[in-house]
Coordinates of C-alpha atoms and ligand atoms in Angstrom, one line a residue:
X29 CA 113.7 108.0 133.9
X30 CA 112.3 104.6 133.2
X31 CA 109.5 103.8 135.7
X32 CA 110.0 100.4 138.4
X33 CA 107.4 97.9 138.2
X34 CA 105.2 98.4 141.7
X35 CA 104.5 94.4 141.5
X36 CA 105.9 93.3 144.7
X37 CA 108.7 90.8 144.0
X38 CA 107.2 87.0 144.6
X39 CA 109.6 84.3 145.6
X40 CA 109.4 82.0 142.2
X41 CA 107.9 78.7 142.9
X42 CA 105.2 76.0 141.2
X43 CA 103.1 77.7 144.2
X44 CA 103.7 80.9 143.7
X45 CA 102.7 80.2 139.7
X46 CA 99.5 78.6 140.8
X47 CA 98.5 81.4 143.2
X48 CA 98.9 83.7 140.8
X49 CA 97.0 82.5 138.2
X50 CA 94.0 81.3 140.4
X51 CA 93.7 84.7 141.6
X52 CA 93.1 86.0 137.8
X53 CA 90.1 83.3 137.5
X54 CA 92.4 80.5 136.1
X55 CA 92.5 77.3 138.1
X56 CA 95.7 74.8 137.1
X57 CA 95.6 70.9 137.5
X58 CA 99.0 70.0 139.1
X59 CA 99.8 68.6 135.8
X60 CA 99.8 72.1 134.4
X61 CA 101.3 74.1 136.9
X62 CA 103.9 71.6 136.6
X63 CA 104.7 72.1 133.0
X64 CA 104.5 75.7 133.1
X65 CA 107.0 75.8 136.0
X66 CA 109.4 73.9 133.8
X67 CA 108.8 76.1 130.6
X68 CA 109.0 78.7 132.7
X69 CA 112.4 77.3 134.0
X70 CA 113.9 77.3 130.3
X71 CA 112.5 80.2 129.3
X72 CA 114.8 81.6 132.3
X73 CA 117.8 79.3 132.1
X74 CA 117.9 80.2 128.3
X75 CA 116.9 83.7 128.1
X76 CA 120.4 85.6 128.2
X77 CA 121.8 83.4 125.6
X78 CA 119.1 83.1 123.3
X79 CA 116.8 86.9 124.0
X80 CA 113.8 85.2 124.0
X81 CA 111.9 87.8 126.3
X82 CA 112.4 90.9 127.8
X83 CA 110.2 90.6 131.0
X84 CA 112.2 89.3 133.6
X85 CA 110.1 90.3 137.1
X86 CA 108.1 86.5 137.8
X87 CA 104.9 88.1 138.6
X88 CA 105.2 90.1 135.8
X89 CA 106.7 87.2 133.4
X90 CA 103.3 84.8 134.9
X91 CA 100.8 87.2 133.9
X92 CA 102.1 89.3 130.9
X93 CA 103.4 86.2 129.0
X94 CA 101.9 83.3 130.3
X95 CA 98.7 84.1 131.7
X96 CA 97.9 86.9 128.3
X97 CA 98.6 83.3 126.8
X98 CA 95.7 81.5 128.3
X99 CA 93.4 84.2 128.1
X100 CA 92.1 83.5 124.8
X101 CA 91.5 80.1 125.5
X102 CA 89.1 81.3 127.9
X103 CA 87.2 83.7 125.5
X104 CA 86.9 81.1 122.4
X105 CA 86.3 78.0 121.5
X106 CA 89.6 77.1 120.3
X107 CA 90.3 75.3 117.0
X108 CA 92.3 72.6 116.1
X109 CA 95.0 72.1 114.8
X110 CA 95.8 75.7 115.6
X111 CA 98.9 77.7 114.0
X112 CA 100.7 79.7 116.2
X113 CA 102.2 82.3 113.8
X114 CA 105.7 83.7 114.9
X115 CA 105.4 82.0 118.4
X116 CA 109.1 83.2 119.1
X117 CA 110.0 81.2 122.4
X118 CA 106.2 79.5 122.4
X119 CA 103.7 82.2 123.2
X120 CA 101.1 81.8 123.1
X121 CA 100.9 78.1 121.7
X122 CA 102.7 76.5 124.7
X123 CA 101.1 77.9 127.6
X124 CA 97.8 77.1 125.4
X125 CA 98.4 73.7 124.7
X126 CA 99.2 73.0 128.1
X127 CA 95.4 74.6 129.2
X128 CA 94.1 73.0 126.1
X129 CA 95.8 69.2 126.0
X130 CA 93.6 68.1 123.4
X131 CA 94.3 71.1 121.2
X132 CA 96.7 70.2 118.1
X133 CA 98.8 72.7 117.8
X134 CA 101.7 73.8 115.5
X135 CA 104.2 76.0 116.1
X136 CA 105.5 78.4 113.4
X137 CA 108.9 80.5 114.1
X138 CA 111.6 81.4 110.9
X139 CA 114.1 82.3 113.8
X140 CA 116.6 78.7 114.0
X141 CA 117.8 79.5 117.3
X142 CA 114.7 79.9 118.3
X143 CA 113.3 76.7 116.7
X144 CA 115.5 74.5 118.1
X145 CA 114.6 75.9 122.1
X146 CA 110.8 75.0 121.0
X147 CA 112.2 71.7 119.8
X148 CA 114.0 70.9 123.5
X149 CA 111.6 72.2 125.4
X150 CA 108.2 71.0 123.6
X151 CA 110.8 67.7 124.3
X152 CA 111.3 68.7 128.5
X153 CA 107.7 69.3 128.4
X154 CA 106.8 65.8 127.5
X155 CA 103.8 67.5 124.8
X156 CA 102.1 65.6 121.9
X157 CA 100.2 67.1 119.3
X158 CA 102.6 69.5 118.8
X159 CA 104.6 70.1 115.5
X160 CA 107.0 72.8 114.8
X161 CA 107.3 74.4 111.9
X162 CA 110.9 75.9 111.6
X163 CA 110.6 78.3 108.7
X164 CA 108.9 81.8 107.8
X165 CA 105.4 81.0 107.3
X166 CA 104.2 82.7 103.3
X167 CA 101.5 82.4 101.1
X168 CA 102.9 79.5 99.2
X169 CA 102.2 77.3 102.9
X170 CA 99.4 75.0 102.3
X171 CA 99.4 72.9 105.4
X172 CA 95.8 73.3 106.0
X173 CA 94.8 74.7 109.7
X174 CA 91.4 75.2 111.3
X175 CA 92.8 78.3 113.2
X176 CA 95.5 81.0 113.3
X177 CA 96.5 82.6 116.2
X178 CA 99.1 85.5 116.2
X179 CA 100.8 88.3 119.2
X180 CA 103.3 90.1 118.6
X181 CA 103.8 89.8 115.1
X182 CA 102.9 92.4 112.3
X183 CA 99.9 94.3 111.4
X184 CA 96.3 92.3 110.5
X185 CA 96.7 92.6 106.6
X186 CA 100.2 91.4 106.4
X187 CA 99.4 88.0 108.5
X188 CA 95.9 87.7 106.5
X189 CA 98.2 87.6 102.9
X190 CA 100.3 85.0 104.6
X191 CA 98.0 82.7 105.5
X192 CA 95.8 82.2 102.4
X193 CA 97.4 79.2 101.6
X194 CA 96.7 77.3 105.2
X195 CA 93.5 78.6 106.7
X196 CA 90.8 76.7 106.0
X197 CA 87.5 78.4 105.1
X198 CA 85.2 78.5 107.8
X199 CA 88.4 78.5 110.3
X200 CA 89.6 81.5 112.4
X201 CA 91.9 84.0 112.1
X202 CA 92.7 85.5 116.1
X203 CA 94.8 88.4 116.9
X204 CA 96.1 89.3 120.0
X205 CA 96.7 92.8 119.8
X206 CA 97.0 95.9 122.8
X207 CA 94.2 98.7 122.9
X208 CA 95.0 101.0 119.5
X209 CA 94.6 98.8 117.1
X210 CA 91.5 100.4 115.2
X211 CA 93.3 101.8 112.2
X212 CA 94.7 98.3 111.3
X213 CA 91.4 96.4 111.9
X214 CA 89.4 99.2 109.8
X215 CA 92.2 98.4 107.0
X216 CA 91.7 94.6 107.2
X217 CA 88.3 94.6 107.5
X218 CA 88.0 97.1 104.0
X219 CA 90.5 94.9 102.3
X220 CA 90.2 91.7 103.3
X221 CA 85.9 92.1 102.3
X222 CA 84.6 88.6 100.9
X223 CA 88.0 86.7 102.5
X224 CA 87.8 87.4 105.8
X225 CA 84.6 88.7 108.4
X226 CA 85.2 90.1 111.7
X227 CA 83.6 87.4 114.1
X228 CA 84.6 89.2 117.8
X229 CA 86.8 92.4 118.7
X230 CA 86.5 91.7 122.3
X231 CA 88.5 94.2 124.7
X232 CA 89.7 93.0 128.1
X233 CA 92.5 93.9 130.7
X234 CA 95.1 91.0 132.0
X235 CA 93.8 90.3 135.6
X236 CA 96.2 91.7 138.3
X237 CA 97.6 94.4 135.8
X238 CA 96.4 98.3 134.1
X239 CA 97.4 96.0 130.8
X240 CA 94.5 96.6 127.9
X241 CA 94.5 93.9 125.3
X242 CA 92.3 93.1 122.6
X243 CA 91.4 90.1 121.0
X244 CA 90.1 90.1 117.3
X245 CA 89.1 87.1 116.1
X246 CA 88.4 86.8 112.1
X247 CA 86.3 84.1 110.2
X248 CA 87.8 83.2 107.1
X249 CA 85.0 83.2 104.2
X250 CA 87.0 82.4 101.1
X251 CA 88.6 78.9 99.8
X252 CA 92.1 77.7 100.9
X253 CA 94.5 78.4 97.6
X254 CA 95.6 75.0 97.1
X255 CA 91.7 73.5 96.9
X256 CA 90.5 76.6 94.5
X257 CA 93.5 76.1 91.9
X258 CA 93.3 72.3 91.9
X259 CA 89.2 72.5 90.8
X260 CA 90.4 75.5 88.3
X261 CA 93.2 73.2 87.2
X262 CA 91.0 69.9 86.2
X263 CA 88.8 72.1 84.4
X264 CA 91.0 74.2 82.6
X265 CA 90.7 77.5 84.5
X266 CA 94.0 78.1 85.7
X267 CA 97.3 78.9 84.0
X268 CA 100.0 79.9 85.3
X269 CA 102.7 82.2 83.4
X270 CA 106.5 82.8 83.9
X271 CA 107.2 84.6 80.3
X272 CA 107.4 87.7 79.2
X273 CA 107.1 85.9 75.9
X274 CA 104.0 84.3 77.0
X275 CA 101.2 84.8 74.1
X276 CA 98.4 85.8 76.9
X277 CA 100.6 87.6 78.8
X278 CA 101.0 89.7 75.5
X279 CA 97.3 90.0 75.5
X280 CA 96.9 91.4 78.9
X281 CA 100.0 93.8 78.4
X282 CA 98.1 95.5 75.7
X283 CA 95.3 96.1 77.8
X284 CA 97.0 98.8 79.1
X285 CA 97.4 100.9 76.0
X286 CA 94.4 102.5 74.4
X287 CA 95.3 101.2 70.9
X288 CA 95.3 97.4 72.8
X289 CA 92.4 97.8 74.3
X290 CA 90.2 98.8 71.1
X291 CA 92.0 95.6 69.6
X292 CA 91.8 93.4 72.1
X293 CA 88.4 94.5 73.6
X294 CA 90.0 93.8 76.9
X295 CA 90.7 96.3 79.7
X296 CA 92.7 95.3 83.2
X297 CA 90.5 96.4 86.4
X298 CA 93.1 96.9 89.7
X299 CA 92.4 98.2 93.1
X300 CA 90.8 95.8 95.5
X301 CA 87.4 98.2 95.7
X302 CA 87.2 98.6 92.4
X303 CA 88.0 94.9 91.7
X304 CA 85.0 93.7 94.2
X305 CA 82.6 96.6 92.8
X306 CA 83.1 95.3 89.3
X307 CA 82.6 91.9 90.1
X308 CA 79.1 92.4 91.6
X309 CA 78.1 94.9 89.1
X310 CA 79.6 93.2 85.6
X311 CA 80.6 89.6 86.7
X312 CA 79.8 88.3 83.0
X313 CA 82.3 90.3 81.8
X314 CA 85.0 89.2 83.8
X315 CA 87.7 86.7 81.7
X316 CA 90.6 86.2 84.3
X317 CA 91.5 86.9 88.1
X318 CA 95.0 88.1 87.6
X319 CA 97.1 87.3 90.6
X320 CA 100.8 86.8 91.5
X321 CA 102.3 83.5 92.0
X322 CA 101.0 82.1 95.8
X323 CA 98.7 85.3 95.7
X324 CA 94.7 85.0 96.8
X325 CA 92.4 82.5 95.0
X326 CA 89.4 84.0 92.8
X327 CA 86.5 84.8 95.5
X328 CA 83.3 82.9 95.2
X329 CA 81.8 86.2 93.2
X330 CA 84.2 84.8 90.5
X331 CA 82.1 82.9 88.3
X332 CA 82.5 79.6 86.9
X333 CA 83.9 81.0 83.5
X334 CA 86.6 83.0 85.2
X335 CA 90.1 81.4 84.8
X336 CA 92.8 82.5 87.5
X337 CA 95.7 83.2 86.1
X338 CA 99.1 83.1 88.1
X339 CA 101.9 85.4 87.0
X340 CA 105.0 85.5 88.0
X341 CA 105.9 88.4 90.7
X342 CA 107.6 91.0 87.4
X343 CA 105.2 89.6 85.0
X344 CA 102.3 90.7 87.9
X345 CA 104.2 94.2 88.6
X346 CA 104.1 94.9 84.9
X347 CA 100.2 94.8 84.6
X348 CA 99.6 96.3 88.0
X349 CA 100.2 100.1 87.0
X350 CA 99.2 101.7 90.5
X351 CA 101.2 99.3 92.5
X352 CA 98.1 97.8 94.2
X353 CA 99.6 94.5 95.4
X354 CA 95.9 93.1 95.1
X355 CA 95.1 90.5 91.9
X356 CA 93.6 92.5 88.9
X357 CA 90.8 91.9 87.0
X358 CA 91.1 91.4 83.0
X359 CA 87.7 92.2 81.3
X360 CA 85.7 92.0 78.5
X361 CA 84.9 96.0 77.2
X362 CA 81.2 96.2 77.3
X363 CA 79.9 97.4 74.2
X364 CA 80.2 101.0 73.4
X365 CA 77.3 102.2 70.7
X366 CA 78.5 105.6 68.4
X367 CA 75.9 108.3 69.1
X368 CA 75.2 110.6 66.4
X369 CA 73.1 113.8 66.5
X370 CA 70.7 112.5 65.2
X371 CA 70.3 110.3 67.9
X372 CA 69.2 113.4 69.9
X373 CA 69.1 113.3 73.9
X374 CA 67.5 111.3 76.3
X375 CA 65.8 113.1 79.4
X376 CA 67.5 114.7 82.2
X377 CA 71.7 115.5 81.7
X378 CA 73.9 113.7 79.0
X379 CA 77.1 114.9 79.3
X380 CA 79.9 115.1 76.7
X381 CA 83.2 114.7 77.5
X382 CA 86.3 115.9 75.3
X383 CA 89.4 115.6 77.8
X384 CA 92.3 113.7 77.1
X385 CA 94.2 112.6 80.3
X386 CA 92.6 109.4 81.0
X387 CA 92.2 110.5 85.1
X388 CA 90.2 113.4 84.2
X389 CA 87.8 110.8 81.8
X390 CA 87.6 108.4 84.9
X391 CA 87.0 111.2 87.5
X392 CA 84.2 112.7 85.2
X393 CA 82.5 109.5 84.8
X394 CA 82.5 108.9 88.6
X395 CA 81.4 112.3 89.0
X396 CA 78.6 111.5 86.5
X397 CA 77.4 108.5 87.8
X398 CA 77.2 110.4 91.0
X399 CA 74.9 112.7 90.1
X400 CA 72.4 110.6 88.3
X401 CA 73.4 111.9 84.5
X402 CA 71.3 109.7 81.5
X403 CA 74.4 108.9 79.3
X404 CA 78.0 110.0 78.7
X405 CA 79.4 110.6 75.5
X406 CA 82.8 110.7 74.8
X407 CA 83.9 112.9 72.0
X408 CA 86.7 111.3 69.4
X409 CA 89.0 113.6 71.5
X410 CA 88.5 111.9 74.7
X411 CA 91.4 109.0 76.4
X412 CA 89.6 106.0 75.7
X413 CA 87.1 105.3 79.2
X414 CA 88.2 101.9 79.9
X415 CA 92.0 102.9 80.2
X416 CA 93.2 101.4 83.5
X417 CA 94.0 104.7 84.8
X418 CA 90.1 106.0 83.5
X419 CA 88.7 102.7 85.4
X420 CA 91.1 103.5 88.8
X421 CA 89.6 106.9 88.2
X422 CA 86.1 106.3 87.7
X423 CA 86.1 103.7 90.9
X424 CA 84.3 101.7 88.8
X425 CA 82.1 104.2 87.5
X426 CA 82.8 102.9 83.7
X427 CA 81.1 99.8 84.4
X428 CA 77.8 101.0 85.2
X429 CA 77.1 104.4 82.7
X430 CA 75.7 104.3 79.7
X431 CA 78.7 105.4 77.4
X432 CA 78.5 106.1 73.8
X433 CA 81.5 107.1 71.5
X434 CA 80.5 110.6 69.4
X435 CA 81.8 112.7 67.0
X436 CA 84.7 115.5 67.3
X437 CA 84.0 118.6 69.5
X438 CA 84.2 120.4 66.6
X439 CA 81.4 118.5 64.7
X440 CA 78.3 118.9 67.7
X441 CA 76.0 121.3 65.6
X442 CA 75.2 124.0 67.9
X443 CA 71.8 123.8 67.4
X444 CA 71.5 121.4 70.1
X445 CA 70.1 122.1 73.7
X446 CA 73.5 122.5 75.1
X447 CA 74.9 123.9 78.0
X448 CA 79.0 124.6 77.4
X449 CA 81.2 125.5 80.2
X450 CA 84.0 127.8 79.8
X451 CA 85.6 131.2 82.0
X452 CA 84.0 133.4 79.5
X453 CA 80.7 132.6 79.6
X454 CA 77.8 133.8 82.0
X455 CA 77.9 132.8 85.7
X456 CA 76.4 129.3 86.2
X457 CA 73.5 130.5 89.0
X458 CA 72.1 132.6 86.0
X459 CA 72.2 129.2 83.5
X460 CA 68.6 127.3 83.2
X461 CA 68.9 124.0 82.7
X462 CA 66.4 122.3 80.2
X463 CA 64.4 119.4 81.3
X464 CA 66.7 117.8 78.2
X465 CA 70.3 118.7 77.8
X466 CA 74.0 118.0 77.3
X467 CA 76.3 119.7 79.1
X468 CA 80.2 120.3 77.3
X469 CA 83.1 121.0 79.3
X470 CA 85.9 122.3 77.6
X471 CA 89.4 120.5 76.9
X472 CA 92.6 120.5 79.0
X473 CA 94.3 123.4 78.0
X474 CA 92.3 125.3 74.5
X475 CA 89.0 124.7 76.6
X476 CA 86.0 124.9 73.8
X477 CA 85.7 125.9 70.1
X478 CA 84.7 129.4 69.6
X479 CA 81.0 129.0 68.6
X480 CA 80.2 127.2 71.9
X481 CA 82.1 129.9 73.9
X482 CA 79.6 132.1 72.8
X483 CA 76.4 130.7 74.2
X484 CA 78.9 129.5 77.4
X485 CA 78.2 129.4 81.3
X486 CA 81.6 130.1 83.7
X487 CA 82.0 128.9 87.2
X488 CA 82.5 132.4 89.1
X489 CA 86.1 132.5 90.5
X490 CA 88.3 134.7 92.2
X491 CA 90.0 137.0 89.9
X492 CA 93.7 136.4 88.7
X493 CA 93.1 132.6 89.1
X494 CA 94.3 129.1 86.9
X495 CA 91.0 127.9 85.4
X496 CA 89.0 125.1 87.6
X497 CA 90.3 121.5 86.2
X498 CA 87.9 120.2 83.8
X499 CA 86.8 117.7 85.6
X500 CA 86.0 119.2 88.8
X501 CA 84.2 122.5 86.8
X502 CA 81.6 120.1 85.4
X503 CA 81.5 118.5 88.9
X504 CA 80.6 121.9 90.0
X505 CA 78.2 122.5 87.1
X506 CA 76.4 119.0 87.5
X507 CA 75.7 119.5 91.4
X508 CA 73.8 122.9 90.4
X509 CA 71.9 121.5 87.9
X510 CA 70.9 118.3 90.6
X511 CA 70.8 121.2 93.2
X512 CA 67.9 122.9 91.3
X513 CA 66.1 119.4 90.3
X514 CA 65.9 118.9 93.9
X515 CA 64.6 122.3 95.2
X516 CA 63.6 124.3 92.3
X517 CA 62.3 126.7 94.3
X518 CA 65.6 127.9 95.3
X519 CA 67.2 127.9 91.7
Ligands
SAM22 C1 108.1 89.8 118.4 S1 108.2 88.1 118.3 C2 106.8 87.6 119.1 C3 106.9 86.2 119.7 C4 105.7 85.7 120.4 N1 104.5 85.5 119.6 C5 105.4 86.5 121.6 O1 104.3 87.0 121.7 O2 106.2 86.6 122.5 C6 107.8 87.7 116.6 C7 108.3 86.3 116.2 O3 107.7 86.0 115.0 C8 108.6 85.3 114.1 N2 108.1 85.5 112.8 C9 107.8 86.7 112.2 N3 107.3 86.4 110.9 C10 107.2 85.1 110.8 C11 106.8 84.3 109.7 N4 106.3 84.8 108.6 N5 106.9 82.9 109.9 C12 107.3 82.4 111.0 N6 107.8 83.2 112.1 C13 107.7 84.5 112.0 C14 109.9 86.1 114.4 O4 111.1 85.3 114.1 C15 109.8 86.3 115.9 O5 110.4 85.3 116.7

């Protein structure tokens, strides 16, 4: 059974509306308590026709919607003009701009019903500086604001993408959220990294109720759309592209194909981590900031050289393989160098990598750079390492190995200090590793030729098993070998 509210009933009166707030810290000029008594009148007068709320009780309507309102006013500085995001029937902007009469403030609500009952009553209410913007608020809205502030709305991310075309830089982002919000402010806060910094996550209960509430407040740290495309613009760094027939779009398309990207020398980085680790670590590399149309500016880490291309949304869903939503990368292939026997090894682990899905190359090389191996080379049988699905793999990992193309599997002489893994071999705590080695895991599926099954080391496993993948058996094998680097006495 639905639980009664235990607030006594109040009689409703300007009074009454005063005395309530004052107890809960907030003292109204008459002026105020007169206009929230008369948007408090139409909210009433209006609400079964037009279901603009569904707290009816007063006390309860005075604190929950109209007090919650001010509240933030009272916890920071306010700036203007403010954008109240999906205000619905004016909360919190109304009972804020009537605290805050110098505040500019615009009211956004895609509802038309509900537009026009902001229009009538911003109208009864007798407020300037108030504009209303009837329409859903996108990306593509370049009004500029100084501030944001949203309740009620959707989660964090979803209101950060809509607004990258109206907050300014430097202006806040403010969410008024209840209690559990954690998992959707650790989710902004990882994607949003370089856009947007968490200023104040400030947690507080509405005076005169058990209600928690949270207020987050963002800083936004990246440049509004509409000011970053208009410098790319005049100097030639920004294209946008409609066309499947599009020459560059071609280009980009056949970064996705290991054939393309040998031609092309180009390779498409996606995944928002990956995206940001690549920029710190390679930013010469980077040639374009691939977004979709209305989608997030190139960040400052972007340098000059980078143009920003905008693609239409099934030109953009074409290139984005994984589905990432977030603007890709296109980038230069650093050079790879052939390595030859001859060559010889460098100290420590070089590990040689045959495997042909393109996930298992990326995972190995992230695996790699983990453990601190010298260089990576990737047999002619190997999925080429700067496949998209090798760099999603690798996190990144590609970008900061040395790599070297080599010879087939079947050409490594076996005179080399080489430690092979495959089942048949002997178990792996019984291996030494040489101060200089390589270390060969077998392919998918055949595993290694027969001369290097002879002088093998195996991963011990249950019996009656599927062989480990061979990615994660040279994971295994490369922890041992750093294992016993670390504390040799226990090898
Ligand atoms: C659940 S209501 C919350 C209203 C008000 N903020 C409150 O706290 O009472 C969400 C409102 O946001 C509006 N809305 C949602 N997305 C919007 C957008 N992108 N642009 C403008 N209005 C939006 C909806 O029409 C709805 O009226």
């Amino acid at each position: 059974m639905a639980q009664r509210s235990m607030t006594p009933s109040v009689k409703p009166s300007p009074q009454a509306l005063a005395s309530i707030l004052e107890k809960s810290g907030v003292r109204a000029n008459a002026q105020q308590v007169h206009q929230l008594w008369i948007y408090h009148r139409w909210l009433r007068k209006h609400n079964v026709e037009l279901n603009l709320t569904r707290v009816h009780n007063f006390d309860n309507m005075v604190r929950k919607l109209y007090l919650d309102s001010i509240l933030p006013g009272l916890m920071v500085s306010l700036p203007s003009p403010l954008m109240d995001l999906g205000t619905g029937p004016g909360m919190p902007g109304i009972p804020l701009k009537i605290f805050n009469p110098d505040l500019e403030v615009v009211l956004a609500e895609s509802r038309q019903h509900r537009v026009r009952f902001l229009e009538d009553v911003c109208a009864a209410l007798g407020l300037s500086g108030v504009s209303i913007e009837g329409r859903r608020i996108g990306p593509s809205y370049d009004r500029p604001v100084r501030g944001v502030i949203t309740r009620a709305v959707e989660s964090m991310a979803e209101t950060m993408e809509r607004i990258e075309g109206c907050l300014e830089k430097g202006g806040l982002l403010i969410f008024m959220k209840g209690p559990h919000c954690d998992d959707e402010l650790d989710r902004a806060v990882r994607r949003f990294e370089g856009r947007f910094a968490l200023k104040e996550d400030r947690h507080y209960v509405i005076p005169g109720t058990p209600h928690r509430r949270r207020l987050v407040v963002f800083v936004r740290q990246s440049e509004r759309a509409a000011l970053v495309r208009q410098a790319a613009s005049a100097s030639g760094r920004h294209k946008r592209m409609a066309s499947f027939d599009n020459a560059a779009f071609k280009r980009l398309q056949k970064a996705l194909t290991p054939r393309g990207i040998r031609k092309e020398g180009l390779c498409l980085v996606s995944g928002a981590k990956v995206v940001r680790d690549v920029l710190a670590s390679r930013p010469n590399l980077v040639q374009a900031w691939i977004s979709v149309a209305g989608g997030p500016p190139p960040p400052s880490a972007c340098g000059e050289h980078v143009t920003w291309l905008e693609l239409d949304k099934n030109l953009f869903e074409t290139l984005d393989l994984f589905g990432t939503g977030h603007p890709l990368l296109s980038v230069q292939v650093p050079p790879i160098l052939y390595w030859t026997p001859e060559n010889g090894l460098g100290p420590g682990c070089t590990l040689f990598v045959p495997f042909q899905d393109p996930e298992n190359v990326g995972a190995v090389l992230r695996t790699a750079a983990a453990f601190g191996v010298t260089a990576v080379v990737l047999l002619k049988e190997s999925a080429h390492p700067f496949h998209p699905k090798a760099v999603r793999a690798s996190a990144g990992a590609a970008f900061r190995l040395r790599l070297f193309f080599g010879p087939s599997v079947a050409d490594l002489p076996t005179t080399l200090p080489m430690i092979a893994l495959s089942q048949d071999g002997c178990p792996l705590h019984e291996a030494i590793f040489p101060e200089t080695f390589g270390l060969l895991a077998g392919l998918e599926g055949p595993g290694l030729p027969e001369p290097w099954r002879r002088q093998a080391v195996a991963i011990p496993m249950v019996p009656g098993v599927e062989s480990l993948n061979a990615a994660t058996a040279t994971a295994v094998a490369l922890y041992e070998w750093r294992r016993r680097a670390v504390n040799p006495a226990r090898g």
